[in-house]
mmCIF file of C-alpha atoms in Angstrom:
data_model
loop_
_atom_site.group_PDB
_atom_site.id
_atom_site.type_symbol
_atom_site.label_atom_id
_atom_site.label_comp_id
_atom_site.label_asym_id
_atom_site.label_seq_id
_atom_site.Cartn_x
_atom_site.Cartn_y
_atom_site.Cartn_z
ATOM 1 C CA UNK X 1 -29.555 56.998 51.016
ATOM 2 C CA UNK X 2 -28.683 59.386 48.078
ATOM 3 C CA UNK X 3 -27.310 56.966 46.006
ATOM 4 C CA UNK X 4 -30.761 55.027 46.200
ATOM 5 C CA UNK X 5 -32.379 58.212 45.663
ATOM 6 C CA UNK X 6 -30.495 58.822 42.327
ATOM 7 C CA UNK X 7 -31.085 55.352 41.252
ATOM 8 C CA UNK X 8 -34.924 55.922 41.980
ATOM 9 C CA UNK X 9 -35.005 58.920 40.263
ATOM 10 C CA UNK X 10 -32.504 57.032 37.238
ATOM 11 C CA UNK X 11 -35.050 54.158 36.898
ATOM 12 C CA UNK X 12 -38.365 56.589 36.656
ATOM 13 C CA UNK X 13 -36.026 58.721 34.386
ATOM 14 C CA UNK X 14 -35.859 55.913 31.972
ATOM 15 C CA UNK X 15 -39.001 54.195 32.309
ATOM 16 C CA UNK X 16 -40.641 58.058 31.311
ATOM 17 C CA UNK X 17 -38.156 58.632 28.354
ATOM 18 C CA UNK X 18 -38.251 55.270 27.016
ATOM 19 C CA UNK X 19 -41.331 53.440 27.477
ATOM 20 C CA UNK X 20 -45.373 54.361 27.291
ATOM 21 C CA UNK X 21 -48.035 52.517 28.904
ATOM 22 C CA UNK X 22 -51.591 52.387 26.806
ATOM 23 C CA UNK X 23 -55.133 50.763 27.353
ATOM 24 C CA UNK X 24 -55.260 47.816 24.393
ATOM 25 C CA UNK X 25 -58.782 46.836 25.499
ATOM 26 C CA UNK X 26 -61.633 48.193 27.971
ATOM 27 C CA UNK X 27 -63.521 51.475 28.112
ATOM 28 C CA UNK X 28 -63.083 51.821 31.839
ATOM 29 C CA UNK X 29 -66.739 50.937 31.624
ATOM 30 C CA UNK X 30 -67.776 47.713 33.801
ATOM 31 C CA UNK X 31 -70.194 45.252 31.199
ATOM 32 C CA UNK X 32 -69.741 42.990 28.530
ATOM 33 C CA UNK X 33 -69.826 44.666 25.565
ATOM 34 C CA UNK X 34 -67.506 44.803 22.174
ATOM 35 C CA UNK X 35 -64.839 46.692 24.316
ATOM 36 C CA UNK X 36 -66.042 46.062 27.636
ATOM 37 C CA UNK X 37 -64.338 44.040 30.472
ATOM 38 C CA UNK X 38 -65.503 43.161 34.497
ATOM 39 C CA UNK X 39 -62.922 42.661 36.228
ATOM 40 C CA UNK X 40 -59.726 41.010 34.364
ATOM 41 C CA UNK X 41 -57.692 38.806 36.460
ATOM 42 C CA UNK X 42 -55.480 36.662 34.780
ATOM 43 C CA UNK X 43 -53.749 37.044 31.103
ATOM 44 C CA UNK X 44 -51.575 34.948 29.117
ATOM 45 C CA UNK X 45 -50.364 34.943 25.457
ATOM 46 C CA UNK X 46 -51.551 31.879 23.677
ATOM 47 C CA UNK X 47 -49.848 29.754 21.086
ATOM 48 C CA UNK X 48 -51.382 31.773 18.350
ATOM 49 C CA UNK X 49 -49.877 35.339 19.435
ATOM 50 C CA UNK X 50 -53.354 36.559 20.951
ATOM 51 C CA UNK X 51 -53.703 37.718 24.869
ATOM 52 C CA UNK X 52 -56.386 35.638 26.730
ATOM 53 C CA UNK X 53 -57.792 37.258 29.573
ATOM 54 C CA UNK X 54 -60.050 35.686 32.536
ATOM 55 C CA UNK X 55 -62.800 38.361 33.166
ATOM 56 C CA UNK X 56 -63.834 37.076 35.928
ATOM 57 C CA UNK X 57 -67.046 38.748 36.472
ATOM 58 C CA UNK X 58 -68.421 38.322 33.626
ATOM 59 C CA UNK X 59 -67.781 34.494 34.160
ATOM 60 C CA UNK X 60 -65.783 34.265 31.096
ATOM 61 C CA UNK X 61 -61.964 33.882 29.292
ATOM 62 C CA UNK X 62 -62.072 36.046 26.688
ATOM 63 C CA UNK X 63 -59.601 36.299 23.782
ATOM 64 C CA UNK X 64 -58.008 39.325 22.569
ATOM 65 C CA UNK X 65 -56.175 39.745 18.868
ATOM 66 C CA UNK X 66 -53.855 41.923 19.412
ATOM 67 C CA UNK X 67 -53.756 42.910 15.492
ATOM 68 C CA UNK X 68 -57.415 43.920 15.085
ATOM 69 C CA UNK X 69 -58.496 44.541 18.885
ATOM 70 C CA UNK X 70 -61.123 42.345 18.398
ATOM 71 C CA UNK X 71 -62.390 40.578 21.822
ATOM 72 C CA UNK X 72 -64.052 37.314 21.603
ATOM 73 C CA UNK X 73 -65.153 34.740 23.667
ATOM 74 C CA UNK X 74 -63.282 31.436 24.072
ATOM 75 C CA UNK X 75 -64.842 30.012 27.550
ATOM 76 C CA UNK X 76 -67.869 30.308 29.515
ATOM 77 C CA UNK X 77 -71.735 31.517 28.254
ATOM 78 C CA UNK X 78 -71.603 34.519 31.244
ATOM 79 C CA UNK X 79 -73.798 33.000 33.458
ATOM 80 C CA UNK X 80 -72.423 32.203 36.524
ATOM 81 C CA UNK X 81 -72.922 28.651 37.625
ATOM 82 C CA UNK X 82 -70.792 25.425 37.080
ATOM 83 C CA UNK X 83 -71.390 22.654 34.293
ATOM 84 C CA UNK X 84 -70.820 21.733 30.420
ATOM 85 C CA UNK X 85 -68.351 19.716 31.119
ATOM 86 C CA UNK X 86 -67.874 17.269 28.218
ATOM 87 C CA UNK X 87 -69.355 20.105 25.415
ATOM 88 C CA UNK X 88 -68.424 22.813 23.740
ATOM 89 C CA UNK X 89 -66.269 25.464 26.634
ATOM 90 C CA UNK X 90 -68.022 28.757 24.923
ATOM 91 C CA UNK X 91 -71.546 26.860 26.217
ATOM 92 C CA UNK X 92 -70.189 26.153 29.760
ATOM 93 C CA UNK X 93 -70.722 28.095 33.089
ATOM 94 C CA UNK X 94 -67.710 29.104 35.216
ATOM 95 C CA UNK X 95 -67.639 30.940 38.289
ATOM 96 C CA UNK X 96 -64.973 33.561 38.352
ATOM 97 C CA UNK X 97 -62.077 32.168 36.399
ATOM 98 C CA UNK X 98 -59.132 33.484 37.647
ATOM 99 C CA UNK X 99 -55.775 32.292 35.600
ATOM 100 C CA UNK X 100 -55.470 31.003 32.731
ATOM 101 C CA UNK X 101 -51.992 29.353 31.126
ATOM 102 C CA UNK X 102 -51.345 26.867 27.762
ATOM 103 C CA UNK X 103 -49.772 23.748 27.676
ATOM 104 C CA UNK X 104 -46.783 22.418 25.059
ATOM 105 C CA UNK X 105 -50.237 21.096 23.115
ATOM 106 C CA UNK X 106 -51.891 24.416 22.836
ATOM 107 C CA UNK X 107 -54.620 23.512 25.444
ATOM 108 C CA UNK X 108 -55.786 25.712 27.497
ATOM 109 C CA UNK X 109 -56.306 25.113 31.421
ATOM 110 C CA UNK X 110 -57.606 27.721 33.995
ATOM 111 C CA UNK X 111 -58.698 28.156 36.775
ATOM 112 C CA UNK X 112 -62.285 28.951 38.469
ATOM 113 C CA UNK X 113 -62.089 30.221 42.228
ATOM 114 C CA UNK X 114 -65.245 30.237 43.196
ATOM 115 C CA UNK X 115 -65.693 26.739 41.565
ATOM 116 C CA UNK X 116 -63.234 25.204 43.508
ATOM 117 C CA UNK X 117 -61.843 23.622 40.149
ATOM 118 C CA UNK X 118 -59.506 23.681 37.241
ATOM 119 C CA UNK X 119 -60.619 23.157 34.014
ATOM 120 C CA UNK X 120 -59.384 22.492 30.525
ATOM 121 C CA UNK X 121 -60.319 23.034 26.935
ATOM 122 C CA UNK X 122 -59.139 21.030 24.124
ATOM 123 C CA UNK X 123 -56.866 23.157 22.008
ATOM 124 C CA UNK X 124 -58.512 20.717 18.705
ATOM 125 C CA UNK X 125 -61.863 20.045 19.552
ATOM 126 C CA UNK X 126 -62.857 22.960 21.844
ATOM 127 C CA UNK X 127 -63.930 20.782 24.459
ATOM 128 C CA UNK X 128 -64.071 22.143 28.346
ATOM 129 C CA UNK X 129 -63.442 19.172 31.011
ATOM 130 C CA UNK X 130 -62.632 19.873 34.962
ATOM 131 C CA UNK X 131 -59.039 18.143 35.422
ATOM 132 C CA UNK X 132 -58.897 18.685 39.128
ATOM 133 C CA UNK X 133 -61.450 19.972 41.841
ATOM 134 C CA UNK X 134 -65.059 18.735 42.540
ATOM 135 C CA UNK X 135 -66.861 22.435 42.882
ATOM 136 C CA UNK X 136 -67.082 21.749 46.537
ATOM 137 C CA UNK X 137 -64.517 23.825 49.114
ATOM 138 C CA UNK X 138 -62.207 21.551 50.884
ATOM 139 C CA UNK X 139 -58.917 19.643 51.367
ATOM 140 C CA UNK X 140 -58.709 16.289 50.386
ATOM 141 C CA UNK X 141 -58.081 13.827 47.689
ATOM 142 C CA UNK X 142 -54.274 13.523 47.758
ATOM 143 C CA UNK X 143 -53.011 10.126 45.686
ATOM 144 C CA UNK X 144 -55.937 9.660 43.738
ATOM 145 C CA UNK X 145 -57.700 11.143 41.137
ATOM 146 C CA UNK X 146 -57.509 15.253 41.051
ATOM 147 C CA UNK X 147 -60.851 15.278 39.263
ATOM 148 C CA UNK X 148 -62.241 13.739 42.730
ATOM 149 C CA UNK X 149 -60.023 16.162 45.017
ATOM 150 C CA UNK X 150 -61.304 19.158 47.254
ATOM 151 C CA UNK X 151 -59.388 22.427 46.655
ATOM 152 C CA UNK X 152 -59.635 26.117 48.361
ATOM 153 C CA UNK X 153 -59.936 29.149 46.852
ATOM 154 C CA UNK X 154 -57.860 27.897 44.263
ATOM 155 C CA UNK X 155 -55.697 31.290 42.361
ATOM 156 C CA UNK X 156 -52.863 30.439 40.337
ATOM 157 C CA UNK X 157 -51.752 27.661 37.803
ATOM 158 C CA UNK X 158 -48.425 26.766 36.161
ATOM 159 C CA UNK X 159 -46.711 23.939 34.509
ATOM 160 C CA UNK X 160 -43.688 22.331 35.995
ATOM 161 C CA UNK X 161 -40.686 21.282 34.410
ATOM 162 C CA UNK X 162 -41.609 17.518 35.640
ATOM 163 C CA UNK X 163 -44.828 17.351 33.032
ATOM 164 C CA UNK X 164 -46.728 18.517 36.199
ATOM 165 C CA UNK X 165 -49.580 21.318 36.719
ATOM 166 C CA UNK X 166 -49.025 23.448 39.914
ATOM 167 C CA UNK X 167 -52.065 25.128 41.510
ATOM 168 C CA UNK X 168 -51.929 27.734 44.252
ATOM 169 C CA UNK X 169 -54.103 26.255 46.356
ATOM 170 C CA UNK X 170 -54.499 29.483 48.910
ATOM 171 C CA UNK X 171 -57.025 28.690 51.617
ATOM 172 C CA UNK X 172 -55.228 25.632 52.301
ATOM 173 C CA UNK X 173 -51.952 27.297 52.398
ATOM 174 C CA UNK X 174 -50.331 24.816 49.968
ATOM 175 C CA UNK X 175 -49.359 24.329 46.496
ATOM 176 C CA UNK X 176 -51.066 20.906 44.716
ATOM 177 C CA UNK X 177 -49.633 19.169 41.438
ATOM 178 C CA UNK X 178 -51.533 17.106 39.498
ATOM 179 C CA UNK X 179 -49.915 15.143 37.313
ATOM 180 C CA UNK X 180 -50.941 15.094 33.502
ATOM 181 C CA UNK X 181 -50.027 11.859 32.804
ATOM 182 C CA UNK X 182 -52.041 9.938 35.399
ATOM 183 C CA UNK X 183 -53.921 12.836 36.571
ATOM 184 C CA UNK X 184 -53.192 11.907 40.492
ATOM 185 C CA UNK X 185 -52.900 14.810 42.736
ATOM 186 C CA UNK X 186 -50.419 15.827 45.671
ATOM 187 C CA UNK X 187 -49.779 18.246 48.018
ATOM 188 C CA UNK X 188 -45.809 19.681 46.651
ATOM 189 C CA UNK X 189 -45.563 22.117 48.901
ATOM 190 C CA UNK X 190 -46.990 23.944 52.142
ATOM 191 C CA UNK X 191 -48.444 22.358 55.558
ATOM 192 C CA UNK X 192 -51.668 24.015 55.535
ATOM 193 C CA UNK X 193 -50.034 26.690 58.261
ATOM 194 C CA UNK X 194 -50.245 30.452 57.975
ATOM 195 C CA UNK X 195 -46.953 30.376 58.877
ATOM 196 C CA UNK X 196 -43.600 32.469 57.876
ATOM 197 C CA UNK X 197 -41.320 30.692 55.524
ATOM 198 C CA UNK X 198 -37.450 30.827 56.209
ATOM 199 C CA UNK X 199 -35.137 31.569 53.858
ATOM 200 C CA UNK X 200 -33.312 28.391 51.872
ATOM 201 C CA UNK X 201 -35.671 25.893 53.801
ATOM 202 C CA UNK X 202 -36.766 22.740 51.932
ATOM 203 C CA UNK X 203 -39.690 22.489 50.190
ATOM 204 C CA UNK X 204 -41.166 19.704 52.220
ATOM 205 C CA UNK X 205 -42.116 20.686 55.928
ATOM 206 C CA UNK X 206 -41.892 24.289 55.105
ATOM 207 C CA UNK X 207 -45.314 27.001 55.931
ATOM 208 C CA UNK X 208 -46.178 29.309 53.059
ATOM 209 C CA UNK X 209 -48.769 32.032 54.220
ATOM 210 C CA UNK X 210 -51.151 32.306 51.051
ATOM 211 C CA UNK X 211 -49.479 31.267 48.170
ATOM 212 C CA UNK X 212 -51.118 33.306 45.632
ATOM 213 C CA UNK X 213 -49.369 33.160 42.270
ATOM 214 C CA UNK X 214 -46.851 31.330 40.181
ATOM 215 C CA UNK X 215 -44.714 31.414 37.511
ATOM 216 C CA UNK X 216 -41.828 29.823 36.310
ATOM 217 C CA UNK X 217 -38.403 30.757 33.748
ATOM 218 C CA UNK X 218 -37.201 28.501 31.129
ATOM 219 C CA UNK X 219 -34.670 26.654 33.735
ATOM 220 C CA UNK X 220 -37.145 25.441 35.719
ATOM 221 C CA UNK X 221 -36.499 28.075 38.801
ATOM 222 C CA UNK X 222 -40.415 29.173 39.616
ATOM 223 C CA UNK X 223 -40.996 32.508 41.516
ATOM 224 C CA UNK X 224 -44.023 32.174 44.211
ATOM 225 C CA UNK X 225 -45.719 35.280 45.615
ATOM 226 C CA UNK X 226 -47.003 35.168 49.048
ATOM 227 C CA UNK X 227 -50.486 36.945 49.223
ATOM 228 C CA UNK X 228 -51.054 37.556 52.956
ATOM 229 C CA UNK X 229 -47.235 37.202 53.662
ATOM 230 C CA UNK X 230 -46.324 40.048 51.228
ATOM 231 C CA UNK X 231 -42.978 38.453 50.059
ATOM 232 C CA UNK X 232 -42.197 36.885 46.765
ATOM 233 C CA UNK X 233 -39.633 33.226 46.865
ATOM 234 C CA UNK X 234 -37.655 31.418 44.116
ATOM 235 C CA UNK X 235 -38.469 27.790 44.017
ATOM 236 C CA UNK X 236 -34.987 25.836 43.292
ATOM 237 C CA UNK X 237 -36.391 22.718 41.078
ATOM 238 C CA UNK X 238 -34.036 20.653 41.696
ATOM 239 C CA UNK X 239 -32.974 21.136 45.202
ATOM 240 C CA UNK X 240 -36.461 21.892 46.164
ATOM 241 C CA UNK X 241 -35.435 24.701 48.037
ATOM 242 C CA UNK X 242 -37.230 28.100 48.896
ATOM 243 C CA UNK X 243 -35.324 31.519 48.587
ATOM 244 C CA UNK X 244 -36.591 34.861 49.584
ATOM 245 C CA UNK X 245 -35.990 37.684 46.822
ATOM 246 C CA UNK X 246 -38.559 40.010 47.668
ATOM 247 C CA UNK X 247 -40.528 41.185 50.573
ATOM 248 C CA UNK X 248 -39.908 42.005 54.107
ATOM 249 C CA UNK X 249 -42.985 40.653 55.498
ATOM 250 C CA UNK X 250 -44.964 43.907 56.272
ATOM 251 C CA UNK X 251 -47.595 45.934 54.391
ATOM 252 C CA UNK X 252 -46.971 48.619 51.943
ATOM 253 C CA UNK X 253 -45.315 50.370 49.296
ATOM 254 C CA UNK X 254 -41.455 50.863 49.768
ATOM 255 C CA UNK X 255 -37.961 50.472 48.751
ATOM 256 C CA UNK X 256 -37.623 51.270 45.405
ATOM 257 C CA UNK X 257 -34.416 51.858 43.868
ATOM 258 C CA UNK X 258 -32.780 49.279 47.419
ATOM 259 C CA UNK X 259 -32.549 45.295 48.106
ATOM 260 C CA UNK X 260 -35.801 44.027 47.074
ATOM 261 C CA UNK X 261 -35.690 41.576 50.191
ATOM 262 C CA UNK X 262 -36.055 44.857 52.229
ATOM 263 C CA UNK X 263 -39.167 46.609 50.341
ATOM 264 C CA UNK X 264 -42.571 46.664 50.914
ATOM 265 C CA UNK X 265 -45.138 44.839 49.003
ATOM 266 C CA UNK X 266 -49.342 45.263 49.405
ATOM 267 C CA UNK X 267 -51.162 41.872 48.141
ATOM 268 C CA UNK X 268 -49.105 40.790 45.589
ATOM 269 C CA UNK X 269 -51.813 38.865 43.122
ATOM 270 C CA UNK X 270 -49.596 38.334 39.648
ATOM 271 C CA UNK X 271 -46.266 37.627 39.339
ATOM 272 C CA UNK X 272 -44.327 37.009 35.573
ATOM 273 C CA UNK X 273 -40.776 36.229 34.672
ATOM 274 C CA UNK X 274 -39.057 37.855 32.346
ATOM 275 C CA UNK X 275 -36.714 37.831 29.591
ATOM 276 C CA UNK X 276 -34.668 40.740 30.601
ATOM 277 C CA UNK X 277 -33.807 39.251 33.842
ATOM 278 C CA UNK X 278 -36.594 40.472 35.979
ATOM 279 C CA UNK X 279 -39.356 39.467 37.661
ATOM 280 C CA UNK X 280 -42.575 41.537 37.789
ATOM 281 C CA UNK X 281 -45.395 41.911 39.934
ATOM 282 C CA UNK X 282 -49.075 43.014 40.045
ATOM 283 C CA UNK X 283 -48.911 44.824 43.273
ATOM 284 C CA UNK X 284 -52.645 45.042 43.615
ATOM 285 C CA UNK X 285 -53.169 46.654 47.113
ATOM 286 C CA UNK X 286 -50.732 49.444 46.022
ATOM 287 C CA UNK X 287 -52.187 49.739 42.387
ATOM 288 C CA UNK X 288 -48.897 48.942 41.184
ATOM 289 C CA UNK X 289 -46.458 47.166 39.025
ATOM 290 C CA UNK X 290 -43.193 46.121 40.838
ATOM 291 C CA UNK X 291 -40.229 44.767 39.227
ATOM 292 C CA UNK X 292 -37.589 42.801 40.696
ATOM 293 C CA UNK X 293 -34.232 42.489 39.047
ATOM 294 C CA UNK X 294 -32.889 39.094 39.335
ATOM 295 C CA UNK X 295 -29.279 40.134 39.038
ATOM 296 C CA UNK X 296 -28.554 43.141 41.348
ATOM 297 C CA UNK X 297 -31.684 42.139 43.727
ATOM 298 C CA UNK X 298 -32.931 45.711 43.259
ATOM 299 C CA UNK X 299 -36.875 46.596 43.362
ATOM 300 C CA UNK X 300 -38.403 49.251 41.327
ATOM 301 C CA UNK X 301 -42.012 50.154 39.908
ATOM 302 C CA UNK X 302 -42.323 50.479 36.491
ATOM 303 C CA UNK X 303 -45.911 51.177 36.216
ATOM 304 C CA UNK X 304 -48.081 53.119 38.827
ATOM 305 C CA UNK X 305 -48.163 56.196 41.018
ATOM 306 C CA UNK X 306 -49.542 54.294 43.996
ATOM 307 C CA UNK X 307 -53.197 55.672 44.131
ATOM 308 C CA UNK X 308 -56.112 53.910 43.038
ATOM 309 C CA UNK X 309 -57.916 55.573 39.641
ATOM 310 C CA UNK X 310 -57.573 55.285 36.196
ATOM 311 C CA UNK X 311 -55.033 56.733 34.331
ATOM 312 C CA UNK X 312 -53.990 59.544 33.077
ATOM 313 C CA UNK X 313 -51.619 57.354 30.399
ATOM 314 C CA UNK X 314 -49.069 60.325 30.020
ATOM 315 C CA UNK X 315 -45.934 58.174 31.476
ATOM 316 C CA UNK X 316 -45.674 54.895 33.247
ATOM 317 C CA UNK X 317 -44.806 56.701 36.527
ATOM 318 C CA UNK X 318 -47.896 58.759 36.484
ATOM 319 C CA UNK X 319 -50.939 56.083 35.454
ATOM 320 C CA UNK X 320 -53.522 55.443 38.474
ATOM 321 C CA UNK X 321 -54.094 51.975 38.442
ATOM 322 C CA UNK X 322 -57.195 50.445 40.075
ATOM 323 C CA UNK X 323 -55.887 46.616 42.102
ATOM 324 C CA UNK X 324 -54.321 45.147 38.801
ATOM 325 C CA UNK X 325 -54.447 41.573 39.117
ATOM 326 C CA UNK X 326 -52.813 40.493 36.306
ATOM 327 C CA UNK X 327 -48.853 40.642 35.072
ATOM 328 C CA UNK X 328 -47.584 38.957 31.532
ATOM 329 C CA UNK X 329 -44.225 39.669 29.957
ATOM 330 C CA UNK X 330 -43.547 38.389 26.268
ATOM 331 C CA UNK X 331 -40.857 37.544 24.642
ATOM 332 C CA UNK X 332 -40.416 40.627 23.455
ATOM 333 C CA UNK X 333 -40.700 42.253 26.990
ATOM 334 C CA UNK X 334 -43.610 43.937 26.415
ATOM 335 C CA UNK X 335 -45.609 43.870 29.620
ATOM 336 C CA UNK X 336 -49.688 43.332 29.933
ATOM 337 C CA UNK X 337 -51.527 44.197 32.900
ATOM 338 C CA UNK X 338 -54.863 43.387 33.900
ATOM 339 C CA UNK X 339 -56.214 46.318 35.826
ATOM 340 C CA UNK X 340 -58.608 44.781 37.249
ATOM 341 C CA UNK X 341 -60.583 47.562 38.961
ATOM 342 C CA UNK X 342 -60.338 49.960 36.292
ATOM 343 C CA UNK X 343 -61.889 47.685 33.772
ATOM 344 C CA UNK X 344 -58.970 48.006 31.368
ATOM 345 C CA UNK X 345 -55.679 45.795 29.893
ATOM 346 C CA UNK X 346 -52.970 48.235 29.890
ATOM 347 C CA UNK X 347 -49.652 47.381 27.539
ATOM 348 C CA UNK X 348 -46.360 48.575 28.914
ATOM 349 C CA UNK X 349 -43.694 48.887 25.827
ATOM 350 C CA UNK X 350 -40.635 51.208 24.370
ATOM 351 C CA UNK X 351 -42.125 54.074 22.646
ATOM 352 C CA UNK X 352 -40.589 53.668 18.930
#
């Protein structure tokens, strides 16, 4: 118990002397003005070095330089509604777009929850197209045509190593690939059960209780967070196996500095690989940011002091954070959240 203690207190230590956590857009301010966000959800670094962010409530993916500041708008007129579909995406309506990830190509795909759908804009012509989902809530549509299928509640996207697009499909309690070259859809993984899932079970057969976000590291292992069953598994490509790194199951926030298979999570909505051997999590129900290491199996929070507010932005440790939602490492390591609730995207970097 003290040596976990020390390490705690080792891993704050560092995170306070060495790295500083600042708002890079948002006022704190709910709207959709020149520094305004509602609601961020989902960010990802595009081909072209700027952050794209899915601000979801004001029905739009928005685009961030990172040299100037600037926001603009890449997706979505900020009316909610559905349609545009063959036209330009900045003159479409979406309905709460959630994620949002790039292909080899440079196009962009995300996803719209309360559409039911995932959509894609041409990285040449600007074009918006739905690739899978029909706008209608359901579960169906497996070996034919995704564009004709019925997802869920659909939350999370990412590309497999197999030329495949994954979506966390989390009302059905499965995860659904569509596959890019004949754009059929499957189920790849979940029965539909709110179910535990065991440790090193196979993919096929096996529960997962609302599979809520996905990402993957440049071997092809891909790191699944569980939503309602507050755990976080690596995905074994090619065995197709499941393996429990994080989580025990229960609600919370615990175990820092211990085996991150024994530590409490609350919602975990965002998940992102990193570089420097970690994964890390947006812990939204505990306003944090929770990083596993993939090496020594040990969880710590980087970012967050566990209540819900906004700021101040004097150390990592010490930031309120409001439900972030979204979690994006570069290839740097700097670290983006989307915090969602406080209307902000925070950077987490090494003070130089």
């Amino acid at each position: 118990m003290i040596l976990r203690v020390l390490l705690l207190s080792l891993i704050f230590a560092t995170f306070a002397a060495e790295w500083k956590i600042e708002t890079i857009a948002g006022n704190g301010k709910p709207g959709y003005g020149a520094d305004q966000l509602n609601n961020p959800y989902g960010i990802a670094i595009g081909p072209d070095g700027a952050l794209y962010i899915c601000d979801i409530d004001n029905h739009v993916v928005r685009r961030l330089d990172l040299r100037t500041k600037e926001l603009s708008t890449v997706a979505g007129n900020s009316r909610m509604g559905y349609s545009g579909d063959g036209g330009a995406a900045t003159a479409a309506m979406l309905n709460q777009p959630y994620e949002v990830r790039f292909d080899k190509a440079g196009n962009m795909f995300f996803v719209e929850m309360k559409n039911n759908v995932v959509r894609r804009v041409d990285a040449k012509t600007k074009v918006i197209t739905t690739v899978a989902g029909t706008g209608k809530p359901g579960f169906s549509g497996d070996g034919g045509p995704a564009a004709k299928a019925l997802l869920n509640q659909p939350h999370s996207i990412q590309f497999d190593p197999g030329g495949g697009l994954l979506i966390c499909d989390i009302a059905n309690h499965s995860i659904r690939r569509v596959d890019l070259k004949t754009g059929l859809i499957s189920t790849w993984a979940g029965t539909g059960e709110k179910q535990p899932t065991p440790d090193g079970a196979p993919l096929a057969g096996t529960p997962l209780n609302g599979p809520r976000a996905i990402d993957a590291d440049p071997k092809g292992n891909l790191y699944l967070a569980l939503r309602e069953g507050n755990m976080v598994y690596r995905i074994d490509w090619k065995a197709k196996t499941l393996h429990h790194i994080a989580g025990a199951g229960a609600k919370g926030w615990a175990g820092d500095g211990g085996p991150a298979k024994q530590a409490l999570l609350n919602g975990p909505k965002g998940i992102s690989w990193s570089k420097d051997g970690g994964v890390y999590l947006a812990d939204t129900e505990s306003h944090t940011i929770r990083r596993i290491d993939l090496k020594t199996g040990v969880i710590s929070t980087p970012a967050g002091n566990g209540k819900r507010g906004d700021g101040p932005e004097t150390t990592p440790a010490s930031c309120s954070m409001a439900r972030p939602h979204g979690v994006f490492v570069d290839k740097k390591g700097v670290v983006y959240i989307a915090d969602s609730e406080a209307h902000r995207i925070r950077r987490l970097a090494i003070s130089k």
